[in-house]
Amino acid sequence: MLIVMSPQATDAEVQAVIDRIESVGGTAHPSRGAEVTLIGAIGDTDTEVRVSQLELDGQPGVEKVVPILKPYKLASKEQHREASIFDIGGAKIGGDHFALIAGPCTVESREQLLTTAEIVKDAGANMLRGGAYKPRTSPYSFQGLGVEGLKLLAEAKAVTGLPIVTELMDARDLEPVLEVADVIQVGARNMQNYGLLTELGRAGRPVLLKRGLSSTLEELVMAAEYILKEGNEAVMLCERGIRTFESAYRFTLDLMAVPVLKQMTHLPIVVDPSHAAGRRDLVESLSLAAAAAGADGIIVEVHPQPEEAICDGPQALRGSEFAEYARKVEQVAQIAGKLPFLEAAQTA
Ligand code: PEP
Ligand code: MN
């Protein structure tokens, strides 16, 4: 339920509404805009019924009470009309701000990571990605370097100053991941791991939540709601390709998700062309299309020598191609209304 206060409502009237919501066990999330204050009343179904029985529309300062029929609330545009913008270690994302997140699929070695980090930094990318814990289809495949990989990410961050995006698969690894991650990635296979999402909501660190391989957009937004509900407002949603009947490529990159998610939610939308395509030759065109569709960021895999990569080599952009690729993405993103985002690495 959403309570729209009248533009003339006083602080005392806003507080009186909050008090009444809380008196029946609801949680009130006020959101003060330049002109109008909105109060989201959140609770389980029973609480929602009790809040509706309060008949708040008769209360001083209340303009109207809007039942929120959508199952997601905190993520919705009704709750937060302006696009959310997050500052991640100096890299902004959301609104007019686009972030290019690049790096290897997985941290393989000190040399591989630092070389990639320098390539990405020199091209002006805004964040470095790299997995230390990898969700592999086969339990016999390389599973990531774990804590050793996290230490290398910390070193790459110290050398380049780039904020780090890295995946957490198991809440038991949260503590070491929190030591280095500026953004914690939740992989597609964990999108509906609600225990993990709740832990991340409590941890308070920005989260990049990837869409499940067979999840609807509503399921993705509901998963984000688990994180937001715990008080963590910094959630970015990521389209990374879904399973369809098409077999000519690995996944179908659902670019319609970008404008549609923007109608559903205020959260920044990131696109991952690498995992959708599974092959390098498609990555640039998908990236340009994502930027044109209004994405707030791209997360892309880059490797200095993709032929030698332990994981996802065929889809990794070559280090030598990356700077040119980044420039093209920036051009298209600007046409779609974003500010220039490539950092001038020479000044670093
Ligand atoms: C990844 O980003 O490295 C990854 C495994 O992605 P996804 O969870 O989308 O498959
Ligand atoms: Mn990968």
mmCIF file with all atom_site columns, C-alpha atoms in Angstrom, residues 142-267:
data_model
loop_
_atom_site.group_PDB
_atom_site.id
_atom_site.type_symbol
_atom_site.label_atom_id
_atom_site.label_alt_id
_atom_site.label_comp_id
_atom_site.label_asym_id
_atom_site.label_entity_id
_atom_site.label_seq_id
_atom_site.pdbx_PDB_ins_code
_atom_site.Cartn_x
_atom_site.Cartn_y
_atom_site.Cartn_z
_atom_site.occupancy
_atom_site.B_iso_or_equiv
_atom_site.pdbx_formal_charge
_atom_site.auth_seq_id
_atom_site.auth_comp_id
_atom_site.auth_asym_id
_atom_site.auth_atom_id
_atom_site.pdbx_PDB_model_num
ATOM 1   C CA . PHE A 1 142 ? 37.598 -25.624 -12.173 1.00 0.00 ? 142 PHE A CA 1
ATOM 2   C CA . GLN A 1 143 ? 35.621 -24.146 -9.283  1.00 0.00 ? 143 GLN A CA 1
ATOM 3   C CA . GLY A 1 144 ? 37.607 -20.936 -8.785  1.00 0.00 ? 144 GLY A CA 1
ATOM 4   C CA . LEU A 1 145 ? 40.600 -20.009 -6.641  1.00 0.00 ? 145 LEU A CA 1
ATOM 5   C CA . GLY A 1 146 ? 38.440 -19.093 -3.637  1.00 0.00 ? 146 GLY A CA 1
ATOM 6   C CA . VAL A 1 147 ? 40.165 -17.002 -0.965  1.00 0.00 ? 147 VAL A CA 1
ATOM 7   C CA . GLU A 1 148 ? 43.383 -16.953 -3.008  1.00 0.00 ? 148 GLU A CA 1
ATOM 8   C CA . GLY A 1 149 ? 41.420 -15.399 -5.887  1.00 0.00 ? 149 GLY A CA 1
ATOM 9   C CA . LEU A 1 150 ? 39.911 -12.809 -3.557  1.00 0.00 ? 150 LEU A CA 1
ATOM 10  C CA . LYS A 1 151 ? 43.411 -11.774 -2.456  1.00 0.00 ? 151 LYS A CA 1
ATOM 11  C CA . LEU A 1 152 ? 44.404 -11.283 -6.085  1.00 0.00 ? 152 LEU A CA 1
ATOM 12  C CA . LEU A 1 153 ? 41.293 -9.170  -6.663  1.00 0.00 ? 153 LEU A CA 1
ATOM 13  C CA . ALA A 1 154 ? 42.291 -7.030  -3.675  1.00 0.00 ? 154 ALA A CA 1
ATOM 14  C CA . GLU A 1 155 ? 45.707 -6.562  -5.258  1.00 0.00 ? 155 GLU A CA 1
ATOM 15  C CA . ALA A 1 156 ? 44.179 -5.620  -8.626  1.00 0.00 ? 156 ALA A CA 1
ATOM 16  C CA . LYS A 1 157 ? 41.975 -3.093  -6.852  1.00 0.00 ? 157 LYS A CA 1
ATOM 17  C CA . ALA A 1 158 ? 44.971 -1.599  -5.036  1.00 0.00 ? 158 ALA A CA 1
ATOM 18  C CA . VAL A 1 159 ? 46.939 -1.312  -8.295  1.00 0.00 ? 159 VAL A CA 1
ATOM 19  C CA . THR A 1 160 ? 44.180 0.067   -10.545 1.00 0.00 ? 160 THR A CA 1
ATOM 20  C CA . GLY A 1 161 ? 41.751 1.681   -8.120  1.00 0.00 ? 161 GLY A CA 1
ATOM 21  C CA . LEU A 1 162 ? 38.901 -0.082  -9.925  1.00 0.00 ? 162 LEU A CA 1
ATOM 22  C CA . PRO A 1 163 ? 35.938 -1.200  -7.807  1.00 0.00 ? 163 PRO A CA 1
ATOM 23  C CA . ILE A 1 164 ? 35.542 -4.993  -7.785  1.00 0.00 ? 164 ILE A CA 1
ATOM 24  C CA . VAL A 1 165 ? 32.518 -7.065  -8.839  1.00 0.00 ? 165 VAL A CA 1
ATOM 25  C CA . THR A 1 166 ? 32.768 -10.681 -7.720  1.00 0.00 ? 166 THR A CA 1
ATOM 26  C CA . GLU A 1 167 ? 30.329 -13.530 -7.179  1.00 0.00 ? 167 GLU A CA 1
ATOM 27  C CA . LEU A 1 168 ? 29.182 -15.014 -3.884  1.00 0.00 ? 168 LEU A CA 1
ATOM 28  C CA . MET A 1 169 ? 27.637 -18.480 -4.176  1.00 0.00 ? 169 MET A CA 1
ATOM 29  C CA . ASP A 1 170 ? 27.476 -19.534 -0.555  1.00 0.00 ? 170 ASP A CA 1
ATOM 30  C CA . ALA A 1 171 ? 26.640 -17.305 2.414   1.00 0.00 ? 171 ALA A CA 1
ATOM 31  C CA . ARG A 1 172 ? 29.410 -19.091 4.376   1.00 0.00 ? 172 ARG A CA 1
ATOM 32  C CA . ASP A 1 173 ? 31.942 -17.229 2.203   1.00 0.00 ? 173 ASP A CA 1
ATOM 33  C CA . LEU A 1 174 ? 30.390 -13.824 2.853   1.00 0.00 ? 174 LEU A CA 1
ATOM 34  C CA . GLU A 1 175 ? 33.051 -12.529 5.232   1.00 0.00 ? 175 GLU A CA 1
ATOM 35  C CA . PRO A 1 176 ? 36.090 -12.858 2.929   1.00 0.00 ? 176 PRO A CA 1
ATOM 36  C CA . VAL A 1 177 ? 34.045 -11.651 -0.061  1.00 0.00 ? 177 VAL A CA 1
ATOM 37  C CA . LEU A 1 178 ? 33.007 -8.531  1.864   1.00 0.00 ? 178 LEU A CA 1
ATOM 38  C CA . GLU A 1 179 ? 36.675 -7.707  2.375   1.00 0.00 ? 179 GLU A CA 1
ATOM 39  C CA . VAL A 1 180 ? 37.209 -7.069  -1.335  1.00 0.00 ? 180 VAL A CA 1
ATOM 40  C CA . ALA A 1 181 ? 33.886 -6.809  -3.178  1.00 0.00 ? 181 ALA A CA 1
ATOM 41  C CA . ASP A 1 182 ? 32.451 -3.396  -3.958  1.00 0.00 ? 182 ASP A CA 1
ATOM 42  C CA . VAL A 1 183 ? 29.590 -5.206  -5.683  1.00 0.00 ? 183 VAL A CA 1
ATOM 43  C CA . ILE A 1 184 ? 28.567 -8.761  -4.858  1.00 0.00 ? 184 ILE A CA 1
ATOM 44  C CA . GLN A 1 185 ? 27.304 -10.683 -7.858  1.00 0.00 ? 185 GLN A CA 1
ATOM 45  C CA . VAL A 1 186 ? 24.535 -13.240 -7.498  1.00 0.00 ? 186 VAL A CA 1
ATOM 46  C CA . GLY A 1 187 ? 24.777 -15.625 -10.432 1.00 0.00 ? 187 GLY A CA 1
ATOM 47  C CA . ALA A 1 188 ? 21.857 -16.686 -12.586 1.00 0.00 ? 188 ALA A CA 1
ATOM 48  C CA . ARG A 1 189 ? 21.704 -20.079 -10.884 1.00 0.00 ? 189 ARG A CA 1
ATOM 49  C CA . ASN A 1 190 ? 21.312 -18.473 -7.462  1.00 0.00 ? 190 ASN A CA 1
ATOM 50  C CA . MET A 1 191 ? 18.718 -15.867 -8.384  1.00 0.00 ? 191 MET A CA 1
ATOM 51  C CA . GLN A 1 192 ? 16.092 -17.632 -6.307  1.00 0.00 ? 192 GLN A CA 1
ATOM 52  C CA . ASN A 1 193 ? 18.361 -18.684 -3.446  1.00 0.00 ? 193 ASN A CA 1
ATOM 53  C CA . TYR A 1 194 ? 16.279 -16.723 -0.988  1.00 0.00 ? 194 TYR A CA 1
ATOM 54  C CA . GLY A 1 195 ? 18.482 -17.440 2.045   1.00 0.00 ? 195 GLY A CA 1
ATOM 55  C CA . LEU A 1 196 ? 21.478 -16.010 0.186   1.00 0.00 ? 196 LEU A CA 1
ATOM 56  C CA . LEU A 1 197 ? 19.475 -12.979 -0.959  1.00 0.00 ? 197 LEU A CA 1
ATOM 57  C CA . THR A 1 198 ? 18.339 -12.273 2.604   1.00 0.00 ? 198 THR A CA 1
ATOM 58  C CA . GLU A 1 199 ? 21.939 -12.476 3.864   1.00 0.00 ? 199 GLU A CA 1
ATOM 59  C CA . LEU A 1 200 ? 23.009 -10.027 1.164   1.00 0.00 ? 200 LEU A CA 1
ATOM 60  C CA . GLY A 1 201 ? 20.173 -7.730  2.115   1.00 0.00 ? 201 GLY A CA 1
ATOM 61  C CA . ARG A 1 202 ? 21.576 -7.664  5.643   1.00 0.00 ? 202 ARG A CA 1
ATOM 62  C CA . ALA A 1 203 ? 25.191 -7.313  4.510   1.00 0.00 ? 203 ALA A CA 1
ATOM 63  C CA . GLY A 1 204 ? 24.362 -3.960  2.926   1.00 0.00 ? 204 GLY A CA 1
ATOM 64  C CA . ARG A 1 205 ? 26.910 -4.172  0.075   1.00 0.00 ? 205 ARG A CA 1
ATOM 65  C CA . PRO A 1 206 ? 25.686 -3.337  -3.466  1.00 0.00 ? 206 PRO A CA 1
ATOM 66  C CA . VAL A 1 207 ? 24.417 -6.429  -5.300  1.00 0.00 ? 207 VAL A CA 1
ATOM 67  C CA . LEU A 1 208 ? 24.375 -7.330  -9.007  1.00 0.00 ? 208 LEU A CA 1
ATOM 68  C CA . LEU A 1 209 ? 21.502 -9.791  -9.317  1.00 0.00 ? 209 LEU A CA 1
ATOM 69  C CA . LYS A 1 210 ? 21.537 -11.863 -12.498 1.00 0.00 ? 210 LYS A CA 1
ATOM 70  C CA . ARG A 1 211 ? 18.341 -13.138 -14.068 1.00 0.00 ? 211 ARG A CA 1
ATOM 71  C CA . GLY A 1 212 ? 17.814 -16.888 -13.764 1.00 0.00 ? 212 GLY A CA 1
ATOM 72  C CA . LEU A 1 213 ? 18.088 -18.923 -16.957 1.00 0.00 ? 213 LEU A CA 1
ATOM 73  C CA . SER A 1 214 ? 14.337 -19.526 -17.012 1.00 0.00 ? 214 SER A CA 1
ATOM 74  C CA . SER A 1 215 ? 13.019 -16.721 -14.866 1.00 0.00 ? 215 SER A CA 1
ATOM 75  C CA . THR A 1 216 ? 10.408 -14.161 -15.761 1.00 0.00 ? 216 THR A CA 1
ATOM 76  C CA . LEU A 1 217 ? 11.063 -10.483 -15.192 1.00 0.00 ? 217 LEU A CA 1
ATOM 77  C CA . GLU A 1 218 ? 8.581  -10.485 -12.344 1.00 0.00 ? 218 GLU A CA 1
ATOM 78  C CA . GLU A 1 219 ? 10.474 -13.332 -10.664 1.00 0.00 ? 219 GLU A CA 1
ATOM 79  C CA . LEU A 1 220 ? 13.703 -11.340 -11.065 1.00 0.00 ? 220 LEU A CA 1
ATOM 80  C CA . VAL A 1 221 ? 12.193 -8.253  -9.477  1.00 0.00 ? 221 VAL A CA 1
ATOM 81  C CA . MET A 1 222 ? 10.673 -10.348 -6.669  1.00 0.00 ? 222 MET A CA 1
ATOM 82  C CA . ALA A 1 223 ? 14.147 -11.788 -5.985  1.00 0.00 ? 223 ALA A CA 1
ATOM 83  C CA . ALA A 1 224 ? 15.485 -8.212  -5.737  1.00 0.00 ? 224 ALA A CA 1
ATOM 84  C CA . GLU A 1 225 ? 12.696 -7.509  -3.284  1.00 0.00 ? 225 GLU A CA 1
ATOM 85  C CA . TYR A 1 226 ? 14.238 -10.054 -0.851  1.00 0.00 ? 226 TYR A CA 1
ATOM 86  C CA . ILE A 1 227 ? 17.406 -7.934  -0.750  1.00 0.00 ? 227 ILE A CA 1
ATOM 87  C CA . LEU A 1 228 ? 15.627 -4.578  -0.585  1.00 0.00 ? 228 LEU A CA 1
ATOM 88  C CA . LYS A 1 229 ? 13.324 -5.781  2.173   1.00 0.00 ? 229 LYS A CA 1
ATOM 89  C CA . GLU A 1 230 ? 16.309 -6.192  4.511   1.00 0.00 ? 230 GLU A CA 1
ATOM 90  C CA . GLY A 1 231 ? 17.226 -2.531  4.047   1.00 0.00 ? 231 GLY A CA 1
ATOM 91  C CA . ASN A 1 232 ? 19.848 -2.860  1.292   1.00 0.00 ? 232 ASN A CA 1
ATOM 92  C CA . GLU A 1 233 ? 18.791 -0.374  -1.381  1.00 0.00 ? 233 GLU A CA 1
ATOM 93  C CA . ALA A 1 234 ? 21.682 -0.954  -3.787  1.00 0.00 ? 234 ALA A CA 1
ATOM 94  C CA . VAL A 1 235 ? 20.486 -3.667  -6.149  1.00 0.00 ? 235 VAL A CA 1
ATOM 95  C CA . MET A 1 236 ? 21.284 -3.785  -9.858  1.00 0.00 ? 236 MET A CA 1
ATOM 96  C CA . LEU A 1 237 ? 19.427 -6.208  -12.114 1.00 0.00 ? 237 LEU A CA 1
ATOM 97  C CA . CYS A 1 238 ? 21.268 -8.055  -14.874 1.00 0.00 ? 238 CYS A CA 1
ATOM 98  C CA . GLU A 1 239 ? 19.881 -9.582  -18.077 1.00 0.00 ? 239 GLU A CA 1
ATOM 99  C CA . ARG A 1 240 ? 22.275 -12.347 -19.154 1.00 0.00 ? 240 ARG A CA 1
ATOM 100 C CA . GLY A 1 241 ? 20.264 -14.409 -21.599 1.00 0.00 ? 241 GLY A CA 1
ATOM 101 C CA . ILE A 1 242 ? 17.469 -16.899 -21.073 1.00 0.00 ? 242 ILE A CA 1
ATOM 102 C CA . ARG A 1 243 ? 16.656 -20.368 -22.357 1.00 0.00 ? 243 ARG A CA 1
ATOM 103 C CA . THR A 1 244 ? 14.409 -20.420 -25.389 1.00 0.00 ? 244 THR A CA 1
ATOM 104 C CA . PHE A 1 245 ? 13.749 -22.886 -28.213 1.00 0.00 ? 245 PHE A CA 1
ATOM 105 C CA . GLU A 1 246 ? 16.492 -21.251 -30.301 1.00 0.00 ? 246 GLU A CA 1
ATOM 106 C CA . SER A 1 247 ? 19.593 -23.421 -30.547 1.00 0.00 ? 247 SER A CA 1
ATOM 107 C CA . ALA A 1 248 ? 21.766 -21.427 -32.959 1.00 0.00 ? 248 ALA A CA 1
ATOM 108 C CA . TYR A 1 249 ? 23.442 -19.715 -29.992 1.00 0.00 ? 249 TYR A CA 1
ATOM 109 C CA . ARG A 1 250 ? 23.734 -20.372 -26.269 1.00 0.00 ? 250 ARG A CA 1
ATOM 110 C CA . PHE A 1 251 ? 21.033 -18.206 -24.699 1.00 0.00 ? 251 PHE A CA 1
ATOM 111 C CA . THR A 1 252 ? 18.608 -15.624 -26.049 1.00 0.00 ? 252 THR A CA 1
ATOM 112 C CA . LEU A 1 253 ? 19.614 -12.164 -24.855 1.00 0.00 ? 253 LEU A CA 1
ATOM 113 C CA . ASP A 1 254 ? 16.289 -10.642 -23.926 1.00 0.00 ? 254 ASP A CA 1
ATOM 114 C CA . LEU A 1 255 ? 16.914 -6.983  -24.686 1.00 0.00 ? 255 LEU A CA 1
ATOM 115 C CA . MET A 1 256 ? 13.239 -6.189  -24.349 1.00 0.00 ? 256 MET A CA 1
ATOM 116 C CA . ALA A 1 257 ? 13.879 -6.774  -20.659 1.00 0.00 ? 257 ALA A CA 1
ATOM 117 C CA . VAL A 1 258 ? 15.754 -3.455  -20.521 1.00 0.00 ? 258 VAL A CA 1
ATOM 118 C CA . PRO A 1 259 ? 12.931 -1.029  -21.325 1.00 0.00 ? 259 PRO A CA 1
ATOM 119 C CA . VAL A 1 260 ? 10.337 -3.248  -19.642 1.00 0.00 ? 260 VAL A CA 1
ATOM 120 C CA . LEU A 1 261 ? 12.309 -3.529  -16.383 1.00 0.00 ? 261 LEU A CA 1
ATOM 121 C CA . LYS A 1 262 ? 12.714 0.228   -16.461 1.00 0.00 ? 262 LYS A CA 1
ATOM 122 C CA . GLN A 1 263 ? 8.945  0.555   -16.487 1.00 0.00 ? 263 GLN A CA 1
ATOM 123 C CA . MET A 1 264 ? 8.632  -1.898  -13.615 1.00 0.00 ? 264 MET A CA 1
ATOM 124 C CA . THR A 1 265 ? 11.423 -0.688  -11.356 1.00 0.00 ? 265 THR A CA 1
ATOM 125 C CA . HIS A 1 266 ? 13.764 2.178   -10.449 1.00 0.00 ? 266 HIS A CA 1
ATOM 126 C CA . LEU A 1 267 ? 16.800 -0.108  -10.154 1.00 0.00 ? 267 LEU A CA 1
#
